[in-house]
Amino acid sequence: MDGVRAVLLAGGEGRRMGPLGRGRLKPLVPFGGTSRLIDFSIANVHRSGLRDVLLLSQYEERRLMDDLHLVWNGRHHGFRVHFGPYDAVYRNSPGKLPERLPERTWPVERGTADALLSKAEYVFGQRGAGASEILVLHADHVYRFDYGRMIREHRASQAALTISYQRIERRYVHLFGMVEFDRNGLLTAFEEKPHHPTSDLVFAAFCVFDAATLRRYLEHLRGTDWQHDISRDVIPAMLAGGELIRGYEVKGYWEDIGTVDRYHRAHRGLLRAEPTLALGDMPLTVAPEVPRRLVPDGPGGHASIVAADVVNEGEIVNSVVYPGARIGFGAHVADCVVLPGAQVPDGARLASAIVLEDGSVQQCEAAREEVAP
C-alpha cells in the first residue's frame, strides 16, 4: 500500500435525508445499530492496510473532525484519520479536542474536484508522502471491501484510472452514474444520472487514480466552465482524452444511502435470513462498550439487532434498536429503526418507521417503486 493516498469526501449536508439529517451531519447518520455512515469507508481503509485516510470536508467540518478524532484516532494502532491543514493541532491533542483551529486560508469548494484542488499539497504533494495513486472514497456508502486487490490490479494494468462498478436492475440506473465497458474491460461511456439508461452497470463511487494524471486533469479543468465535480467533469474529461480507464466489479453488497426510504430499506437487508452485511462485519463505533446481539423474533423467522442495554418492556419484531433506547410497556415495534436513546411510549404501535433520538417518528415507504434496492 506504499504510495497510495486514500481521500474521503465528506462534504454533503444530507438534505434528502429529511429529519434524519436535521441537527446532525449526513456522514454521522447512525446505521445498522453499530455505526455511522462514514465509519464504513474508514473501516475499509483500515482493514485494507493503509495507515491513514485524508478527510476532505467543508460543511461544519469542525464538528466532523472532532467526532472522528475522538472515535478513530488513537484507538487503532498505526492508523488515523488525517485532517489536512488542521492535522497538526489534532495530533497535539491526543484523546482530547484542540481549543482552536488555524484560520481557513483556502476558498470555499464548490464540488468534489475542488476539494482535491484546495488540499492539493496533502493529496499529491510532499505532505501526501509523494502519492503515486489516489484512492477516492465517499462518506455515505455502506459496504465491506478490501481495496488491496483493486489497487494491485490498477498498478498491474498501468491504467490512468480504475473505477468500481456494480450491475443492477436497469430501472434504477437513472439514480446513479451509468458506465459501459468494451470486451477488454475498458471504459467506453460514463454518464451521471442518465435520463435514458443504455446499460445496467453503475459507478460504485470509489476509484483509484494515477496521481500525476489526476492532478493534470484537475489543473486543466480549473480554468474552464465546469461543475467542479469528479463524476461530472474529471472522469468524462479523462475518457474524452483517451486515457486508459478500467473497471473493477464490486460483487458484494454495496449501498448508496441517499434518502430516508433507502436508509430504511438498507436496514431491512441486514435482517434477512442471509443478511446483506453480517453483524460482525459492521464497524462498532457507537457506544462500542455495549454488546449487540441478533435476537430471533419468533416462528416467523425474523430477527432483530438489539443493543444489550436496551430496556424492552414491549415487543420488538424485525427491527434495529440502538444502545440506550427504551421500548415502553406493551409497545409493539415492527420493521423499525430505533436510534440511540430514543424512547418508545407505553402502548405505542409502530411499523415501518424510524424513531429519532427525541422520540419523533418518521414513517417510511421502503417498498416504493422508485427506491433503489
Short mmCIF file of C-alpha atoms in Angstrom, two decimals:
data_model
loop_
_atom_site.label_atom_id
_atom_site.label_comp_id
_atom_site.label_asym_id
_atom_site.label_seq_id
_atom_site.Cartn_x
_atom_site.Cartn_y
_atom_site.Cartn_z
CA MET A 1 0.00 0.00 0.00
CA ASP A 2 3.01 2.34 -0.07
CA GLY A 3 2.32 5.30 -2.33
CA VAL A 4 -1.47 5.10 -2.02
CA ARG A 5 -3.21 8.19 -0.64
CA ALA A 6 -6.79 7.48 0.47
CA VAL A 7 -9.05 10.54 0.46
CA LEU A 8 -12.54 10.59 1.92
CA LEU A 9 -15.05 13.09 0.51
CA ALA A 10 -17.46 14.09 3.28
CA GLY A 11 -18.93 17.45 2.34
CA GLY A 12 -22.63 16.64 2.00
CA GLU A 13 -25.35 18.29 4.07
CA GLY A 14 -27.80 15.39 3.69
CA ARG A 15 -30.83 17.49 2.79
CA ARG A 16 -32.56 14.50 1.18
CA MET A 17 -32.37 12.62 4.48
CA GLY A 18 -35.25 14.65 5.95
CA PRO A 19 -35.50 14.51 9.76
CA LEU A 20 -32.51 12.14 9.89
CA GLY A 21 -30.32 14.95 8.63
CA ARG A 22 -31.59 17.67 10.96
CA GLY A 23 -29.19 18.63 13.69
CA ARG A 24 -26.52 16.19 12.51
CA LEU A 25 -24.10 15.78 9.64
CA LYS A 26 -25.02 13.23 6.99
CA PRO A 27 -21.78 11.24 7.44
CA LEU A 28 -22.73 10.80 11.12
CA VAL A 29 -26.21 9.40 10.48
CA PRO A 30 -26.43 6.16 12.54
CA PHE A 31 -26.58 2.90 10.62
CA GLY A 32 -27.03 -0.78 11.41
CA GLY A 33 -27.28 -0.50 15.18
CA THR A 34 -23.49 -0.26 15.41
CA SER A 35 -22.08 2.57 13.33
CA ARG A 36 -22.46 5.83 11.40
CA LEU A 37 -22.38 6.03 7.60
CA ILE A 38 -18.83 7.41 7.42
CA ASP A 39 -17.43 4.60 9.55
CA PHE A 40 -17.81 2.03 6.77
CA SER A 41 -15.36 3.70 4.38
CA ILE A 42 -12.92 4.43 7.21
CA ALA A 43 -13.09 0.82 8.42
CA ASN A 44 -12.47 -0.40 4.87
CA VAL A 45 -9.35 1.75 4.62
CA HIS A 46 -8.11 0.41 7.96
CA ARG A 47 -8.77 -3.22 7.01
CA SER A 48 -7.01 -2.69 3.67
CA GLY A 49 -3.75 -1.91 5.43
CA LEU A 50 -3.44 1.81 4.75
CA ARG A 51 -2.01 3.95 7.52
CA ASP A 52 -4.45 6.84 7.26
CA VAL A 53 -7.25 8.43 5.26
CA LEU A 54 -7.34 12.13 4.41
CA LEU A 55 -10.67 13.76 5.29
CA LEU A 56 -11.89 16.31 2.72
CA SER A 57 -14.85 18.10 4.29
CA GLN A 58 -16.38 21.53 4.34
CA TYR A 59 -19.88 21.63 5.82
CA GLU A 60 -19.48 22.04 9.60
CA GLU A 61 -16.06 20.46 9.31
CA ARG A 62 -15.09 21.22 12.92
CA ARG A 63 -17.94 19.05 14.21
CA LEU A 64 -16.97 16.21 11.90
CA MET A 65 -13.25 16.37 12.67
CA ASP A 66 -13.89 16.50 16.42
CA ASP A 67 -16.08 13.41 16.23
CA LEU A 68 -13.70 11.37 14.07
CA HIS A 69 -10.71 12.37 16.18
CA LEU A 70 -12.35 11.02 19.34
CA VAL A 71 -13.84 7.91 17.72
CA TRP A 72 -10.97 6.81 15.43
CA ASN A 73 -7.66 8.48 16.25
CA GLY A 74 -5.61 6.78 18.93
CA ARG A 75 -7.87 3.72 19.11
CA HIS A 76 -6.28 1.77 16.26
CA HIS A 77 -2.51 1.41 16.46
CA GLY A 78 -0.80 2.74 13.34
CA PHE A 79 -3.97 4.16 11.78
CA ARG A 80 -5.69 7.55 11.94
CA VAL A 81 -7.93 9.97 10.11
CA HIS A 82 -5.79 12.82 8.73
CA PHE A 83 -7.25 16.34 8.80
CA GLY A 84 -5.02 18.07 6.26
CA PRO A 85 -4.21 21.67 7.28
CA TYR A 86 -5.79 21.07 10.69
CA ASP A 87 -3.96 17.83 11.41
CA ALA A 88 -1.10 19.21 13.46
CA VAL A 89 -3.37 20.70 16.13
CA TYR A 90 -5.28 17.43 16.45
CA ARG A 91 -2.03 15.43 16.70
CA ASN A 92 -1.04 17.70 19.56
CA SER A 93 -4.32 16.88 21.34
CA PRO A 94 -4.33 13.08 21.72
CA GLY A 95 -7.53 11.86 23.34
CA LYS A 96 -8.99 15.35 23.55
CA LEU A 97 -10.10 18.20 21.29
CA PRO A 98 -7.99 21.22 20.35
CA GLU A 99 -9.15 24.55 21.73
CA ARG A 100 -8.87 26.41 18.42
CA LEU A 101 -8.09 25.61 14.80
CA PRO A 102 -5.92 27.50 12.29
CA GLU A 103 -7.81 30.07 10.25
CA ARG A 104 -9.02 28.92 6.87
CA THR A 105 -6.88 30.33 4.02
CA TRP A 106 -8.35 28.49 1.03
CA PRO A 107 -11.52 29.28 -0.94
CA VAL A 108 -14.87 27.59 -0.45
CA GLU A 109 -15.08 24.40 -2.53
CA ARG A 110 -17.95 24.11 -4.96
CA GLY A 111 -17.67 20.39 -5.66
CA THR A 112 -15.73 17.19 -5.09
CA ALA A 113 -12.97 18.12 -7.55
CA ASP A 114 -12.46 21.46 -5.78
CA ALA A 115 -11.90 19.55 -2.56
CA LEU A 116 -8.92 17.79 -4.15
CA LEU A 117 -7.52 21.04 -5.53
CA SER A 118 -7.84 23.08 -2.34
CA LYS A 119 -5.96 20.44 -0.33
CA ALA A 120 -3.58 19.50 -3.17
CA GLU A 121 -0.45 19.61 -1.02
CA TYR A 122 -1.95 16.95 1.25
CA VAL A 123 -3.40 14.89 -1.60
CA PHE A 124 -0.48 14.96 -4.03
CA GLY A 125 2.48 16.85 -2.63
CA GLN A 126 5.18 16.34 -0.10
CA ARG A 127 2.67 16.16 2.77
CA GLY A 128 0.83 13.47 0.79
CA ALA A 129 4.07 11.44 1.00
CA GLY A 130 4.59 11.66 -2.76
CA ALA A 131 1.47 9.66 -3.60
CA SER A 132 1.57 7.53 -6.75
CA GLU A 133 -2.12 6.59 -6.58
CA ILE A 134 -5.14 8.41 -5.16
CA LEU A 135 -7.95 6.24 -3.75
CA VAL A 136 -11.11 8.38 -3.75
CA LEU A 137 -13.94 7.39 -1.39
CA HIS A 138 -17.27 8.83 -0.21
CA ALA A 139 -18.71 9.06 3.30
CA ASP A 140 -22.27 7.83 2.72
CA HIS A 141 -21.83 4.34 1.27
CA VAL A 142 -22.35 1.13 3.22
CA TYR A 143 -20.17 -1.82 2.26
CA ARG A 144 -17.28 -4.01 3.43
CA PHE A 145 -14.38 -4.07 0.99
CA ASP A 146 -10.64 -4.69 0.81
CA TYR A 147 -9.16 -2.15 -1.61
CA GLY A 148 -5.89 -4.08 -1.86
CA ARG A 149 -6.71 -6.29 -4.85
CA MET A 150 -8.26 -3.40 -6.76
CA ILE A 151 -5.13 -1.30 -6.23
CA ARG A 152 -2.83 -4.16 -7.25
CA GLU A 153 -4.80 -4.73 -10.46
CA HIS A 154 -4.79 -1.00 -11.15
CA ARG A 155 -1.00 -0.90 -10.86
CA ALA A 156 -0.50 -4.02 -12.98
CA SER A 157 -2.66 -2.60 -15.78
CA GLN A 158 -0.86 0.79 -15.73
CA ALA A 159 -4.29 2.41 -16.05
CA ALA A 160 -4.85 6.12 -15.51
CA LEU A 161 -8.00 5.26 -13.57
CA THR A 162 -9.76 2.18 -12.23
CA ILE A 163 -13.40 2.66 -11.28
CA SER A 164 -15.63 0.38 -9.24
CA TYR A 165 -18.96 -0.68 -10.69
CA GLN A 166 -21.98 -2.87 -9.96
CA ARG A 167 -24.68 -4.47 -12.07
CA ILE A 168 -28.23 -3.51 -11.01
CA GLU A 169 -31.74 -3.56 -12.46
CA ARG A 170 -31.82 -1.09 -15.34
CA ARG A 171 -34.89 0.72 -13.98
CA TYR A 172 -32.73 2.03 -11.12
CA VAL A 173 -29.73 3.13 -13.19
CA HIS A 174 -31.07 6.70 -13.51
CA LEU A 175 -30.29 7.20 -9.82
CA PHE A 176 -26.56 6.64 -10.32
CA GLY A 177 -23.66 7.22 -12.68
CA MET A 178 -24.03 4.84 -15.63
CA VAL A 179 -20.94 3.14 -17.08
CA GLU A 180 -20.23 0.96 -20.11
CA PHE A 181 -17.15 -1.11 -20.95
CA ASP A 182 -15.79 -2.89 -24.01
CA ARG A 183 -14.90 -6.58 -24.12
CA ASN A 184 -11.47 -5.80 -22.66
CA GLY A 185 -12.95 -4.10 -19.61
CA LEU A 186 -12.08 -0.58 -20.74
CA LEU A 187 -14.50 2.26 -20.06
CA THR A 188 -16.35 3.47 -23.16
CA ALA A 189 -19.16 5.57 -21.64
CA PHE A 190 -19.83 7.41 -18.39
CA GLU A 191 -22.99 9.42 -17.74
CA GLU A 192 -24.15 10.81 -14.40
CA LYS A 193 -27.85 10.07 -13.68
CA PRO A 194 -28.87 9.33 -17.29
CA HIS A 195 -32.45 10.05 -18.39
CA HIS A 196 -32.43 7.05 -20.77
CA PRO A 197 -30.02 4.37 -19.50
CA THR A 198 -28.39 2.13 -22.07
CA SER A 199 -26.54 -0.06 -19.55
CA ASP A 200 -27.30 -1.91 -16.32
CA LEU A 201 -23.88 -1.04 -14.84
CA VAL A 202 -23.40 1.81 -12.36
CA PHE A 203 -20.39 3.54 -10.84
CA ALA A 204 -19.99 2.37 -7.23
CA ALA A 205 -18.41 5.75 -6.36
CA PHE A 206 -14.92 4.69 -5.32
CA CYS A 207 -11.96 4.63 -7.65
CA VAL A 208 -8.17 4.63 -7.96
CA PHE A 209 -6.44 7.37 -9.97
CA ASP A 210 -2.89 7.61 -11.15
CA ALA A 211 -1.89 10.62 -9.08
CA ALA A 212 0.00 12.55 -11.77
CA THR A 213 -2.79 12.06 -14.31
CA LEU A 214 -5.49 13.16 -11.89
CA ARG A 215 -3.58 16.31 -10.98
CA ARG A 216 -3.01 17.18 -14.64
CA TYR A 217 -6.73 16.98 -15.43
CA LEU A 218 -7.71 18.93 -12.34
CA GLU A 219 -5.30 21.74 -13.26
CA HIS A 220 -6.64 21.79 -16.83
CA LEU A 221 -10.28 21.90 -15.75
CA ARG A 222 -9.66 24.60 -13.16
CA GLY A 223 -9.70 27.36 -15.78
CA THR A 224 -12.75 26.14 -17.70
CA ASP A 225 -16.52 26.39 -17.32
CA TRP A 226 -17.00 23.23 -15.27
CA GLN A 227 -19.12 21.84 -12.45
CA HIS A 228 -16.16 21.21 -10.10
CA ASP A 229 -17.13 17.55 -9.84
CA ILE A 230 -15.21 14.29 -10.20
CA SER A 231 -18.07 12.36 -11.79
CA ARG A 232 -19.43 15.14 -14.00
CA ASP A 233 -16.11 16.65 -15.10
CA VAL A 234 -12.92 14.74 -14.30
CA ILE A 235 -13.88 11.22 -15.37
CA PRO A 236 -15.64 12.36 -18.61
CA ALA A 237 -12.61 14.56 -19.45
CA MET A 238 -10.24 11.63 -18.95
CA LEU A 239 -12.46 9.42 -21.11
CA ALA A 240 -12.58 12.05 -23.86
CA GLY A 241 -8.80 12.44 -23.56
CA GLY A 242 -8.26 8.78 -24.44
CA GLU A 243 -6.89 7.76 -21.04
CA LEU A 244 -6.77 4.07 -20.12
CA ILE A 245 -9.72 3.59 -17.72
CA ARG A 246 -10.53 0.14 -16.42
CA GLY A 247 -13.46 -1.23 -14.45
CA TYR A 248 -13.42 -3.27 -11.25
CA GLU A 249 -16.62 -5.13 -10.44
CA VAL A 250 -17.94 -4.95 -6.89
CA LYS A 251 -19.70 -8.28 -6.43
CA GLY A 252 -20.56 -8.00 -2.75
CA TYR A 253 -23.06 -5.73 -1.04
CA TRP A 254 -22.75 -2.00 -1.67
CA GLU A 255 -25.39 0.61 -0.88
CA ASP A 256 -25.62 4.33 -1.56
CA ILE A 257 -27.65 5.77 1.33
CA GLY A 258 -29.20 8.90 -0.14
CA THR A 259 -32.78 9.08 1.10
CA VAL A 260 -34.83 8.09 4.15
CA ASP A 261 -36.57 5.29 2.28
CA ARG A 262 -33.29 3.82 1.02
CA TYR A 263 -31.95 4.10 4.57
CA HIS A 264 -34.91 2.08 5.86
CA ARG A 265 -34.70 -0.47 3.05
CA ALA A 266 -30.99 -0.99 3.74
CA HIS A 267 -31.79 -1.86 7.36
CA ARG A 268 -34.31 -4.43 6.18
CA GLY A 269 -31.50 -6.11 4.27
CA LEU A 270 -29.47 -6.53 7.47
CA LEU A 271 -32.29 -8.61 8.99
CA ARG A 272 -32.79 -11.15 6.21
CA ALA A 273 -32.07 -14.85 6.71
CA GLU A 274 -28.99 -14.16 4.55
CA PRO A 275 -28.15 -10.57 5.56
CA THR A 276 -26.57 -8.08 3.22
CA LEU A 277 -23.95 -7.46 5.93
CA ALA A 278 -23.36 -9.69 8.93
CA LEU A 279 -23.48 -8.03 12.34
CA GLY A 280 -19.78 -8.75 12.87
CA ASP A 281 -18.88 -7.12 9.53
CA MET A 282 -20.07 -3.69 10.61
CA PRO A 283 -17.72 -1.30 12.45
CA LEU A 284 -18.61 -0.85 16.12
CA THR A 285 -18.28 2.89 16.75
CA VAL A 286 -21.48 3.91 18.57
CA ALA A 287 -21.18 3.04 22.27
CA PRO A 288 -18.61 0.31 21.45
CA GLU A 289 -18.65 -0.88 25.06
CA VAL A 290 -22.25 -2.12 24.64
CA PRO A 291 -22.59 -5.58 23.02
CA ARG A 292 -25.08 -6.13 20.19
CA ARG A 293 -26.93 -9.32 19.54
CA LEU A 294 -29.11 -10.78 16.82
CA VAL A 295 -32.37 -11.67 18.57
CA PRO A 296 -34.80 -14.18 16.97
CA ASP A 297 -38.31 -12.76 16.83
CA GLY A 298 -40.26 -15.98 16.84
CA PRO A 299 -41.79 -18.52 14.44
CA GLY A 300 -41.83 -16.10 11.50
CA GLY A 301 -38.10 -16.49 11.06
CA HIS A 302 -37.38 -12.79 11.57
CA ALA A 303 -34.63 -11.40 13.76
CA SER A 304 -33.70 -8.04 15.24
CA ILE A 305 -30.41 -6.33 16.01
CA VAL A 306 -30.69 -5.14 19.60
CA ALA A 307 -28.11 -3.48 21.87
CA ALA A 308 -27.60 -5.24 25.20
CA ASP A 309 -28.60 -2.20 27.26
CA VAL A 310 -31.98 -1.67 25.57
CA VAL A 311 -34.85 -1.60 28.06
CA ASN A 312 -37.60 -3.61 26.39
CA GLU A 313 -41.00 -3.81 28.09
CA GLY A 314 -42.84 -4.40 24.86
CA GLU A 315 -42.25 -6.36 21.67
CA ILE A 316 -39.52 -5.88 19.05
CA VAL A 317 -40.01 -7.52 15.65
CA ASN A 318 -37.64 -7.35 12.67
CA SER A 319 -36.10 -4.08 13.84
CA VAL A 320 -32.74 -2.45 14.62
CA VAL A 321 -32.54 -0.90 18.09
CA TYR A 322 -29.54 1.20 19.16
CA PRO A 323 -27.97 1.50 22.62
CA GLY A 324 -29.81 3.48 25.28
CA ALA A 325 -33.23 3.02 23.69
CA ARG A 326 -36.34 2.08 25.64
CA ILE A 327 -39.40 0.24 24.33
CA GLY A 328 -42.29 1.10 26.62
CA PHE A 329 -44.66 -1.27 28.39
CA GLY A 330 -46.95 -3.02 25.91
CA ALA A 331 -45.42 -1.18 22.94
CA HIS A 332 -45.06 -3.03 19.61
CA VAL A 333 -42.20 -2.07 17.28
CA ALA A 334 -42.05 -3.83 13.90
CA ASP A 335 -39.85 -3.16 10.88
CA CYS A 336 -38.36 -0.10 12.59
CA VAL A 337 -35.04 1.57 13.27
CA VAL A 338 -34.84 2.99 16.81
CA LEU A 339 -31.94 5.43 17.16
CA PRO A 340 -29.65 5.83 20.20
CA GLY A 341 -31.51 6.84 23.36
CA ALA A 342 -34.93 7.00 21.68
CA GLN A 343 -37.97 6.35 23.87
CA VAL A 344 -41.00 4.50 22.51
CA PRO A 345 -44.02 5.33 24.72
CA ASP A 346 -46.03 2.70 26.58
CA GLY A 347 -48.63 1.09 24.37
CA ALA A 348 -47.33 2.60 21.11
CA ARG A 349 -47.64 0.55 17.94
CA LEU A 350 -45.09 1.41 15.29
CA ALA A 351 -44.49 -0.19 11.90
CA SER A 352 -42.05 0.70 9.09
CA ALA A 353 -40.74 3.75 10.90
CA ILE A 354 -37.59 5.42 12.19
CA VAL A 355 -37.72 6.61 15.80
CA LEU A 356 -35.36 9.55 16.30
CA GLU A 357 -33.47 10.41 19.47
CA ASP A 358 -36.08 12.99 20.50
CA GLY A 359 -38.89 10.42 20.18
CA SER A 360 -40.27 11.79 16.90
CA VAL A 361 -41.31 9.20 14.35
CA GLN A 362 -40.51 9.22 10.61
CA GLN A 363 -42.75 6.87 8.63
CA CYS A 364 -41.13 5.07 5.69
CA GLU A 365 -42.33 3.64 2.41
CA ALA A 366 -39.37 1.44 1.63
CA ALA A 367 -41.26 -0.65 -0.92
CA ARG A 368 -41.97 2.23 -3.29
CA GLU A 369 -41.04 1.60 -6.92
CA GLU A 370 -38.54 4.42 -7.30
CA VAL A 371 -36.42 3.36 -4.33
CA ALA A 372 -33.26 1.55 -5.43
CA PRO A 373 -32.55 -1.88 -3.95
#
